[in-house]
């Protein structure tokens, strides 16, 4: 910047020196004729004012004829600039003077025809330029410092704004790691971070729920397994403590023990079935099946059970329906629901089964006129181990797992199961299976 300024100033002064040299040719001619200084001196002072620089005129011997500062008049100058100008060369140089500071000297020869008549010498200080540039530099430095500081501050604040929620999240995750799953983060705003916070809260809620269900399940399983075991224990202990009991008593107790063992087996079998159905890797074995024949077959198998209780089973079909399904699994689901109908219907009752299409679904309706389910129990009957009447369930041998298994199987077939019941009147189960299932297989 400094070099540019100084170079530009030199060029300007040279141009001005040339102009002055041109304009003083005729006054010089006059001066040469009548030796009158005054007009020349006045003229040089005017030029000096115009260009705001010290302007001198030297004759061809290098003696100062006019000095706008009135200091050097009459003295001979032998500066390099003057010497070069006297040889016909315009020139400009920068000097660092003790008295005036940085100063440019410009010397321009004055020609009259081909002959050099004298030299115009301009001296102009560039101190001001230097000071201006120094001031600008200082300002620049200050501004740079300030912007560095502000940028730093803004980055710091941003970093805090972003890192503090992340720190909180990390803290919660660490707490979860220690086993406390119910962690929540505070969510404010509507940016990516709050989305993350919301997702985190949803995840922990779900995790806590799953964890609770797991604990409940383990507690239920333990309880359900413990009940028959306790019964077996009591039965066998009392047998052991009896001295010389009748064989018939042994038989009776052993029969009870046997049925408790059966019950334990059923529970464990059903649990294993549920675990299997819950496996991610579970693949259904889809086969094209006439639902009509599948149901007829089931009824044939369940008939002896129904006959024992004098319960009639009917099957009403409006059309032949063929879909893809996993026969073994769907049979399991239907057996449980139909046998529920038989189990929870007093002797002499009936179970009616209907098969029909409804839009894109196949509907299997299983209706009984049995004891029904109280309203408050309806939302729970698909839960694992849930039984409306625990005491009686034991006598009927139910484990409370049948409907959970059925629901799982129907869910795996992308179907749905619903129930409608009135206490004392009867119960209807609706099973809907989409006709399009298994199309990909
Ligand atoms: N048709 C029905 N009529 C009346 N109550 C029913 C009927 N079906 C189910 N329930 C009630 O719902 C409960 C849950 O049924 P679920 O089939 O899951 O278990 P369960 O029949 O008791 O045992 P499991 O099927 O494992 O032998 C039953 O205990 C019973 O109280
Ligand atoms: Mg059942």
mmCIF file of N, CA and C in Angstrom, residues 62-174:
data_model
loop_
_atom_site.group_PDB
_atom_site.id
_atom_site.type_symbol
_atom_site.label_atom_id
_atom_site.label_comp_id
_atom_site.label_asym_id
_atom_site.label_seq_id
_atom_site.Cartn_x
_atom_site.Cartn_y
_atom_site.Cartn_z
ATOM 1 N N UNK A 62 22.320 25.629 -11.660
ATOM 2 C CA UNK A 62 21.899 24.949 -10.437
ATOM 3 C C UNK A 62 21.687 25.916 -9.284
ATOM 4 N N UNK A 63 21.625 27.204 -9.588
ATOM 5 C CA UNK A 63 21.400 28.177 -8.512
ATOM 6 C C UNK A 63 19.907 28.451 -8.404
ATOM 7 N N UNK A 64 19.420 28.521 -7.161
ATOM 8 C CA UNK A 64 17.979 28.701 -6.929
ATOM 9 C C UNK A 64 17.580 30.122 -7.270
ATOM 10 N N UNK A 65 16.669 30.254 -8.238
ATOM 11 C CA UNK A 65 16.181 31.588 -8.613
ATOM 12 C C UNK A 65 14.983 31.920 -7.759
ATOM 13 N N UNK A 66 14.160 30.844 -7.526
ATOM 14 C CA UNK A 66 12.950 31.095 -6.736
ATOM 15 C C UNK A 66 12.685 29.870 -5.853
ATOM 16 N N UNK A 67 12.326 30.150 -4.592
ATOM 17 C CA UNK A 67 11.973 29.069 -3.653
ATOM 18 C C UNK A 67 10.686 29.477 -2.970
ATOM 19 N N UNK A 68 9.657 28.665 -3.098
ATOM 20 C CA UNK A 68 8.367 29.077 -2.514
ATOM 21 C C UNK A 68 8.473 29.220 -0.990
ATOM 22 N N UNK A 69 9.476 28.614 -0.383
ATOM 23 C CA UNK A 69 9.681 28.790 1.066
ATOM 24 C C UNK A 69 10.607 29.956 1.376
ATOM 25 N N UNK A 70 11.144 30.574 0.315
ATOM 26 C CA UNK A 70 12.049 31.729 0.483
ATOM 27 C C UNK A 70 13.241 31.412 1.367
ATOM 28 N N UNK A 71 13.780 30.240 1.256
ATOM 29 C CA UNK A 71 14.890 29.852 2.151
ATOM 30 C C UNK A 71 16.196 29.718 1.370
ATOM 31 N N UNK A 72 16.073 29.025 0.221
ATOM 32 C CA UNK A 72 17.311 28.657 -0.489
ATOM 33 C C UNK A 72 17.635 29.571 -1.673
ATOM 34 N N UNK A 73 16.871 30.644 -1.853
ATOM 35 C CA UNK A 73 17.083 31.524 -3.011
ATOM 36 C C UNK A 73 18.545 31.996 -3.035
ATOM 37 N N UNK A 74 19.131 31.854 -4.216
ATOM 38 C CA UNK A 74 20.505 32.329 -4.387
ATOM 39 C C UNK A 74 21.540 31.249 -4.135
ATOM 40 N N UNK A 75 21.122 30.121 -3.549
ATOM 41 C CA UNK A 75 22.110 29.067 -3.242
ATOM 42 C C UNK A 75 22.213 28.075 -4.394
ATOM 43 N N UNK A 76 23.371 27.471 -4.485
ATOM 44 C CA UNK A 76 23.555 26.461 -5.534
ATOM 45 C C UNK A 76 23.235 25.069 -4.941
ATOM 46 N N UNK A 77 22.414 24.336 -5.673
ATOM 47 C CA UNK A 77 22.066 22.986 -5.186
ATOM 48 C C UNK A 77 22.737 21.947 -6.086
ATOM 49 N N UNK A 78 23.312 20.951 -5.450
ATOM 50 C CA UNK A 78 23.931 19.924 -6.305
ATOM 51 C C UNK A 78 23.382 18.519 -5.992
ATOM 52 N N UNK A 79 22.056 18.477 -5.648
ATOM 53 C CA UNK A 79 21.436 17.166 -5.396
ATOM 54 C C UNK A 79 21.495 16.327 -6.652
ATOM 55 N N UNK A 80 21.458 15.021 -6.448
ATOM 56 C CA UNK A 80 21.498 14.085 -7.569
ATOM 57 C C UNK A 80 20.370 14.382 -8.558
ATOM 58 N N UNK A 81 19.167 14.702 -7.983
ATOM 59 C CA UNK A 81 18.010 14.976 -8.825
ATOM 60 C C UNK A 81 18.288 16.156 -9.739
ATOM 61 N N UNK A 82 18.912 17.207 -9.141
ATOM 62 C CA UNK A 82 19.195 18.432 -9.903
ATOM 63 C C UNK A 82 20.193 18.118 -11.017
ATOM 64 N N UNK A 83 21.205 17.339 -10.636
ATOM 65 C CA UNK A 83 22.232 17.013 -11.634
ATOM 66 C C UNK A 83 21.634 16.249 -12.813
ATOM 67 N N UNK A 84 20.790 15.276 -12.479
ATOM 68 C CA UNK A 84 20.189 14.482 -13.571
ATOM 69 C C UNK A 84 19.296 15.339 -14.445
ATOM 70 N N UNK A 85 18.541 16.266 -13.792
ATOM 71 C CA UNK A 85 17.626 17.120 -14.553
ATOM 72 C C UNK A 85 18.426 18.035 -15.475
ATOM 73 N N UNK A 86 19.564 18.514 -14.967
ATOM 74 C CA UNK A 86 20.392 19.399 -15.794
ATOM 75 C C UNK A 86 20.951 18.639 -16.998
ATOM 76 N N UNK A 87 20.984 17.307 -16.871
ATOM 77 C CA UNK A 87 21.403 16.507 -18.030
ATOM 78 C C UNK A 87 20.213 16.110 -18.901
ATOM 79 N N UNK A 88 19.031 16.684 -18.554
ATOM 80 C CA UNK A 88 17.856 16.468 -19.416
ATOM 81 C C UNK A 88 16.940 15.345 -18.988
ATOM 82 N N UNK A 89 17.155 14.806 -17.756
ATOM 83 C CA UNK A 89 16.351 13.657 -17.336
ATOM 84 C C UNK A 89 15.416 14.019 -16.178
ATOM 85 N N UNK A 90 14.105 13.879 -16.414
ATOM 86 C CA UNK A 90 13.175 14.085 -15.297
ATOM 87 C C UNK A 90 13.366 12.925 -14.330
ATOM 88 N N UNK A 91 13.286 13.217 -13.044
ATOM 89 C CA UNK A 91 13.428 12.122 -12.077
ATOM 90 C C UNK A 91 12.781 12.446 -10.754
ATOM 91 N N UNK A 92 12.506 11.352 -9.994
ATOM 92 C CA UNK A 92 11.855 11.523 -8.687
ATOM 93 C C UNK A 92 12.456 10.517 -7.717
ATOM 94 N N UNK A 93 12.715 10.966 -6.475
ATOM 95 C CA UNK A 93 13.271 10.050 -5.476
ATOM 96 C C UNK A 93 12.663 10.318 -4.103
ATOM 97 N N UNK A 94 12.687 9.274 -3.294
ATOM 98 C CA UNK A 94 12.185 9.437 -1.918
ATOM 99 C C UNK A 94 13.376 9.560 -0.982
ATOM 100 N N UNK A 95 13.336 10.576 -0.102
ATOM 101 C CA UNK A 95 14.405 10.762 0.882
ATOM 102 C C UNK A 95 13.810 10.752 2.275
ATOM 103 N N UNK A 96 14.640 10.316 3.219
ATOM 104 C CA UNK A 96 14.192 10.427 4.610
ATOM 105 C C UNK A 96 15.014 11.531 5.268
ATOM 106 N N UNK A 97 14.397 12.710 5.386
ATOM 107 C CA UNK A 97 15.167 13.871 5.871
ATOM 108 C C UNK A 97 14.978 14.033 7.369
ATOM 109 N N UNK A 98 16.069 14.464 7.996
ATOM 110 C CA UNK A 98 15.992 14.661 9.455
ATOM 111 C C UNK A 98 14.941 15.688 9.812
ATOM 112 N N UNK A 99 14.943 16.785 9.050
ATOM 113 C CA UNK A 99 14.105 17.918 9.412
ATOM 114 C C UNK A 99 12.649 17.730 8.986
ATOM 115 N N UNK A 100 12.440 17.189 7.753
ATOM 116 C CA UNK A 100 11.081 17.156 7.192
ATOM 117 C C UNK A 100 10.476 15.748 7.151
ATOM 118 N N UNK A 101 11.247 14.739 7.518
ATOM 119 C CA UNK A 101 10.742 13.370 7.440
ATOM 120 C C UNK A 101 10.792 12.864 6.014
ATOM 121 N N UNK A 102 9.910 11.900 5.671
ATOM 122 C CA UNK A 102 9.955 11.308 4.325
ATOM 123 C C UNK A 102 9.464 12.320 3.298
ATOM 124 N N UNK A 103 10.319 12.565 2.306
ATOM 125 C CA UNK A 103 10.027 13.621 1.331
ATOM 126 C C UNK A 103 10.397 13.141 -0.070
ATOM 127 N N UNK A 104 9.523 13.477 -1.035
ATOM 128 C CA UNK A 104 9.848 13.120 -2.428
ATOM 129 C C UNK A 104 10.452 14.356 -3.104
ATOM 130 N N UNK A 105 11.557 14.164 -3.793
ATOM 131 C CA UNK A 105 12.154 15.224 -4.618
ATOM 132 C C UNK A 105 11.872 14.884 -6.070
ATOM 133 N N UNK A 106 11.327 15.873 -6.756
ATOM 134 C CA UNK A 106 11.083 15.676 -8.191
ATOM 135 C C UNK A 106 11.801 16.795 -8.936
ATOM 136 N N UNK A 107 12.602 16.407 -9.914
ATOM 137 C CA UNK A 107 13.310 17.438 -10.678
ATOM 138 C C UNK A 107 12.990 17.282 -12.154
ATOM 139 N N UNK A 108 12.545 18.394 -12.790
ATOM 140 C CA UNK A 108 12.169 18.339 -14.207
ATOM 141 C C UNK A 108 12.939 19.444 -14.941
ATOM 142 N N UNK A 109 13.623 19.088 -16.020
ATOM 143 C CA UNK A 109 14.341 20.136 -16.757
ATOM 144 C C UNK A 109 13.381 21.056 -17.522
ATOM 145 N N UNK A 110 13.792 22.331 -17.620
ATOM 146 C CA UNK A 110 12.979 23.279 -18.400
ATOM 147 C C UNK A 110 13.718 23.522 -19.705
ATOM 148 N N UNK A 111 13.066 23.116 -20.786
ATOM 149 C CA UNK A 111 13.715 23.278 -22.103
ATOM 150 C C UNK A 111 13.214 24.516 -22.813
ATOM 151 N N UNK A 112 14.144 25.223 -23.412
ATOM 152 C CA UNK A 112 13.757 26.286 -24.354
ATOM 153 C C UNK A 112 14.339 25.831 -25.672
ATOM 154 N N UNK A 113 13.475 25.360 -26.545
ATOM 155 C CA UNK A 113 13.987 24.687 -27.736
ATOM 156 C C UNK A 113 14.698 23.427 -27.307
ATOM 157 N N UNK A 114 15.945 23.241 -27.704
ATOM 158 C CA UNK A 114 16.662 22.023 -27.335
ATOM 159 C C UNK A 114 17.555 22.275 -26.127
ATOM 160 N N UNK A 115 17.567 23.561 -25.713
ATOM 161 C CA UNK A 115 18.528 23.934 -24.674
ATOM 162 C C UNK A 115 17.879 23.938 -23.297
ATOM 163 N N UNK A 116 18.591 23.391 -22.304
ATOM 164 C CA UNK A 116 18.053 23.385 -20.942
ATOM 165 C C UNK A 116 18.251 24.758 -20.336
ATOM 166 N N UNK A 117 17.153 25.330 -19.842
ATOM 167 C CA UNK A 117 17.217 26.668 -19.272
ATOM 168 C C UNK A 117 17.300 26.618 -17.751
ATOM 169 N N UNK A 118 16.819 25.549 -17.192
ATOM 170 C CA UNK A 118 16.833 25.462 -15.731
ATOM 171 C C UNK A 118 16.125 24.180 -15.276
ATOM 172 N N UNK A 119 15.810 24.149 -13.981
ATOM 173 C CA UNK A 119 15.198 22.945 -13.417
ATOM 174 C C UNK A 119 14.057 23.351 -12.482
ATOM 175 N N UNK A 120 12.932 22.648 -12.642
ATOM 176 C CA UNK A 120 11.861 22.817 -11.640
ATOM 177 C C UNK A 120 12.071 21.714 -10.604
ATOM 178 N N UNK A 121 12.221 22.143 -9.344
ATOM 179 C CA UNK A 121 12.445 21.160 -8.280
ATOM 180 C C UNK A 121 11.256 21.220 -7.312
ATOM 181 N N UNK A 122 10.585 20.091 -7.182
ATOM 182 C CA UNK A 122 9.438 20.059 -6.254
ATOM 183 C C UNK A 122 9.810 19.137 -5.106
ATOM 184 N N UNK A 123 9.538 19.601 -3.905
ATOM 185 C CA UNK A 123 9.707 18.662 -2.793
ATOM 186 C C UNK A 123 8.389 18.564 -2.053
ATOM 187 N N UNK A 124 8.018 17.339 -1.777
ATOM 188 C CA UNK A 124 6.709 17.147 -1.136
ATOM 189 C C UNK A 124 6.809 16.053 -0.065
ATOM 190 N N UNK A 125 6.268 16.363 1.089
ATOM 191 C CA UNK A 125 6.367 15.398 2.198
ATOM 192 C C UNK A 125 5.349 14.255 2.022
ATOM 193 N N UNK A 126 5.787 13.058 2.311
ATOM 194 C CA UNK A 126 4.824 11.933 2.295
ATOM 195 C C UNK A 126 4.627 11.391 3.719
ATOM 196 N N UNK A 127 5.041 12.180 4.681
ATOM 197 C CA UNK A 127 4.856 11.773 6.086
ATOM 198 C C UNK A 127 3.385 11.469 6.378
ATOM 199 N N UNK A 128 2.546 12.360 5.810
ATOM 200 C CA UNK A 128 1.116 12.226 6.095
ATOM 201 C C UNK A 128 0.596 10.860 5.615
ATOM 202 N N UNK A 129 1.080 10.500 4.408
ATOM 203 C CA UNK A 129 0.660 9.201 3.846
ATOM 204 C C UNK A 129 1.094 8.081 4.789
ATOM 205 N N UNK A 130 2.344 8.166 5.242
ATOM 206 C CA UNK A 130 2.862 7.149 6.156
ATOM 207 C C UNK A 130 2.041 7.071 7.422
ATOM 208 N N UNK A 131 1.721 8.264 7.941
ATOM 209 C CA UNK A 131 0.940 8.268 9.181
ATOM 210 C C UNK A 131 -0.459 7.686 8.951
ATOM 211 N N UNK A 132 -1.041 8.088 7.801
ATOM 212 C CA UNK A 132 -2.387 7.566 7.482
ATOM 213 C C UNK A 132 -2.367 6.045 7.421
ATOM 214 N N UNK A 133 -1.349 5.555 6.712
ATOM 215 C CA UNK A 133 -1.266 4.095 6.549
ATOM 216 C C UNK A 133 -1.057 3.427 7.913
ATOM 217 N N UNK A 134 -0.195 4.035 8.726
ATOM 218 C CA UNK A 134 0.045 3.470 10.061
ATOM 219 C C UNK A 134 -1.259 3.439 10.855
ATOM 220 N N UNK A 135 -2.017 4.576 10.744
ATOM 221 C CA UNK A 135 -3.296 4.630 11.467
ATOM 222 C C UNK A 135 -4.236 3.529 10.969
ATOM 223 N N UNK A 136 -4.310 3.407 9.624
ATOM 224 C CA UNK A 136 -5.196 2.385 9.046
ATOM 225 C C UNK A 136 -4.780 0.993 9.524
ATOM 226 N N UNK A 137 -3.440 0.760 9.542
ATOM 227 C CA UNK A 137 -2.921 -0.540 9.985
ATOM 228 C C UNK A 137 -3.363 -0.839 11.410
ATOM 229 N N UNK A 138 -3.248 0.227 12.225
ATOM 230 C CA UNK A 138 -3.611 0.051 13.635
ATOM 231 C C UNK A 138 -5.081 -0.338 13.750
ATOM 232 N N UNK A 139 -5.891 0.441 12.968
ATOM 233 C CA UNK A 139 -7.322 0.176 13.004
ATOM 234 C C UNK A 139 -7.613 -1.259 12.548
ATOM 235 N N UNK A 140 -6.922 -1.655 11.497
ATOM 236 C CA UNK A 140 -7.068 -3.007 10.952
ATOM 237 C C UNK A 140 -6.756 -4.054 12.016
ATOM 238 N N UNK A 141 -5.619 -3.825 12.661
ATOM 239 C CA UNK A 141 -5.174 -4.778 13.680
ATOM 240 C C UNK A 141 -6.223 -4.892 14.778
ATOM 241 N N UNK A 142 -6.739 -3.707 15.177
ATOM 242 C CA UNK A 142 -7.741 -3.694 16.243
ATOM 243 C C UNK A 142 -9.001 -4.443 15.814
ATOM 244 N N UNK A 143 -9.440 -4.110 14.581
ATOM 245 C CA UNK A 143 -10.642 -4.757 14.057
ATOM 246 C C UNK A 143 -10.449 -6.273 13.973
ATOM 247 N N UNK A 144 -9.268 -6.682 13.507
ATOM 248 C CA UNK A 144 -8.991 -8.117 13.384
ATOM 249 C C UNK A 144 -9.081 -8.788 14.739
ATOM 250 N N UNK A 145 -8.444 -8.125 15.718
ATOM 251 C CA UNK A 145 -8.477 -8.682 17.077
ATOM 252 C C UNK A 145 -9.908 -8.818 17.564
ATOM 253 N N UNK A 146 -10.668 -7.724 17.313
ATOM 254 C CA UNK A 146 -12.048 -7.704 17.767
ATOM 255 C C UNK A 146 -12.850 -8.818 17.087
ATOM 256 N N UNK A 147 -12.643 -8.983 15.758
ATOM 257 C CA UNK A 147 -13.437 -10.012 15.072
ATOM 258 C C UNK A 147 -13.016 -11.410 15.506
ATOM 259 N N UNK A 148 -11.714 -11.560 15.783
ATOM 260 C CA UNK A 148 -11.271 -12.868 16.302
ATOM 261 C C UNK A 148 -11.977 -13.157 17.625
ATOM 262 N N UNK A 149 -12.025 -12.114 18.456
ATOM 263 C CA UNK A 149 -12.642 -12.275 19.770
ATOM 264 C C UNK A 149 -14.129 -12.614 19.624
ATOM 265 N N UNK A 150 -14.826 -11.836 18.753
ATOM 266 C CA UNK A 150 -16.272 -12.055 18.589
ATOM 267 C C UNK A 150 -16.528 -13.448 17.997
ATOM 268 N N UNK A 151 -15.745 -13.808 16.975
ATOM 269 C CA UNK A 151 -15.913 -15.139 16.375
ATOM 270 C C UNK A 151 -15.706 -16.225 17.431
ATOM 271 N N UNK A 152 -14.662 -16.031 18.224
ATOM 272 C CA UNK A 152 -14.371 -16.990 19.292
ATOM 273 C C UNK A 152 -15.539 -17.112 20.247
ATOM 274 N N UNK A 153 -16.061 -15.927 20.623
ATOM 275 C CA UNK A 153 -17.162 -15.907 21.581
ATOM 276 C C UNK A 153 -18.378 -16.639 21.017
ATOM 277 N N UNK A 154 -18.710 -16.297 19.739
ATOM 278 C CA UNK A 154 -19.875 -16.929 19.112
ATOM 279 C C UNK A 154 -19.666 -18.445 19.024
ATOM 280 N N UNK A 155 -18.471 -18.863 18.616
ATOM 281 C CA UNK A 155 -18.192 -20.313 18.522
ATOM 282 C C UNK A 155 -18.371 -20.966 19.880
ATOM 283 N N UNK A 156 -17.865 -20.267 20.905
ATOM 284 C CA UNK A 156 -17.958 -20.813 22.256
ATOM 285 C C UNK A 156 -19.416 -21.001 22.659
ATOM 286 N N UNK A 157 -20.224 -19.945 22.395
ATOM 287 C CA UNK A 157 -21.639 -20.018 22.776
ATOM 288 C C UNK A 157 -22.329 -21.148 22.011
ATOM 289 N N UNK A 158 -22.067 -21.201 20.686
ATOM 290 C CA UNK A 158 -22.664 -22.261 19.876
ATOM 291 C C UNK A 158 -22.279 -23.629 20.399
ATOM 292 N N UNK A 159 -20.987 -23.758 20.671
ATOM 293 C CA UNK A 159 -20.499 -25.051 21.159
ATOM 294 C C UNK A 159 -21.224 -25.434 22.439
ATOM 295 N N UNK A 160 -21.416 -24.424 23.315
ATOM 296 C CA UNK A 160 -22.103 -24.677 24.594
ATOM 297 C C UNK A 160 -23.538 -25.115 24.323
ATOM 298 N N UNK A 161 -24.228 -24.325 23.428
ATOM 299 C CA UNK A 161 -25.637 -24.604 23.134
ATOM 300 C C UNK A 161 -25.782 -26.024 22.606
ATOM 301 N N UNK A 162 -24.835 -26.438 21.748
ATOM 302 C CA UNK A 162 -24.940 -27.776 21.167
ATOM 303 C C UNK A 162 -24.457 -28.836 22.157
ATOM 304 N N UNK A 163 -23.347 -28.524 22.827
ATOM 305 C CA UNK A 163 -22.757 -29.597 23.631
ATOM 306 C C UNK A 163 -23.516 -29.836 24.930
ATOM 307 N N UNK A 164 -24.160 -28.797 25.469
ATOM 308 C CA UNK A 164 -24.802 -29.031 26.768
ATOM 309 C C UNK A 164 -25.948 -30.048 26.680
ATOM 310 N N UNK A 165 -26.863 -29.968 25.652
ATOM 311 C CA UNK A 165 -27.863 -31.042 25.568
ATOM 312 C C UNK A 165 -27.238 -32.408 25.306
ATOM 313 N N UNK A 166 -26.159 -32.432 24.520
ATOM 314 C CA UNK A 166 -25.530 -33.721 24.230
ATOM 315 C C UNK A 166 -24.911 -34.289 25.505
ATOM 316 N N UNK A 167 -24.324 -33.379 26.310
ATOM 317 C CA UNK A 167 -23.765 -33.835 27.586
ATOM 318 C C UNK A 167 -24.859 -34.437 28.468
ATOM 319 N N UNK A 168 -26.014 -33.732 28.483
ATOM 320 C CA UNK A 168 -27.132 -34.230 29.297
ATOM 321 C C UNK A 168 -27.551 -35.615 28.825
ATOM 322 N N UNK A 169 -27.647 -35.743 27.492
ATOM 323 C CA UNK A 169 -28.058 -37.020 26.909
ATOM 324 C C UNK A 169 -27.072 -38.126 27.303
ATOM 325 N N UNK A 170 -25.784 -37.792 27.187
ATOM 326 C CA UNK A 170 -24.750 -38.772 27.551
ATOM 327 C C UNK A 170 -24.902 -39.172 29.007
ATOM 328 N N UNK A 171 -25.173 -38.172 29.842
ATOM 329 C CA UNK A 171 -25.353 -38.436 31.271
ATOM 330 C C UNK A 171 -26.504 -39.421 31.493
ATOM 331 N N UNK A 172 -27.638 -39.182 30.786
ATOM 332 C CA UNK A 172 -28.804 -40.075 30.930
ATOM 333 C C UNK A 172 -28.458 -41.483 30.448
ATOM 334 N N UNK A 173 -27.735 -41.532 29.331
ATOM 335 C CA UNK A 173 -27.385 -42.860 28.780
ATOM 336 C C UNK A 173 -26.508 -43.613 29.781
ATOM 337 N N UNK A 174 -25.584 -42.878 30.411
ATOM 338 C CA UNK A 174 -24.737 -43.521 31.420
ATOM 339 C C UNK A 174 -25.577 -44.047 32.576
#
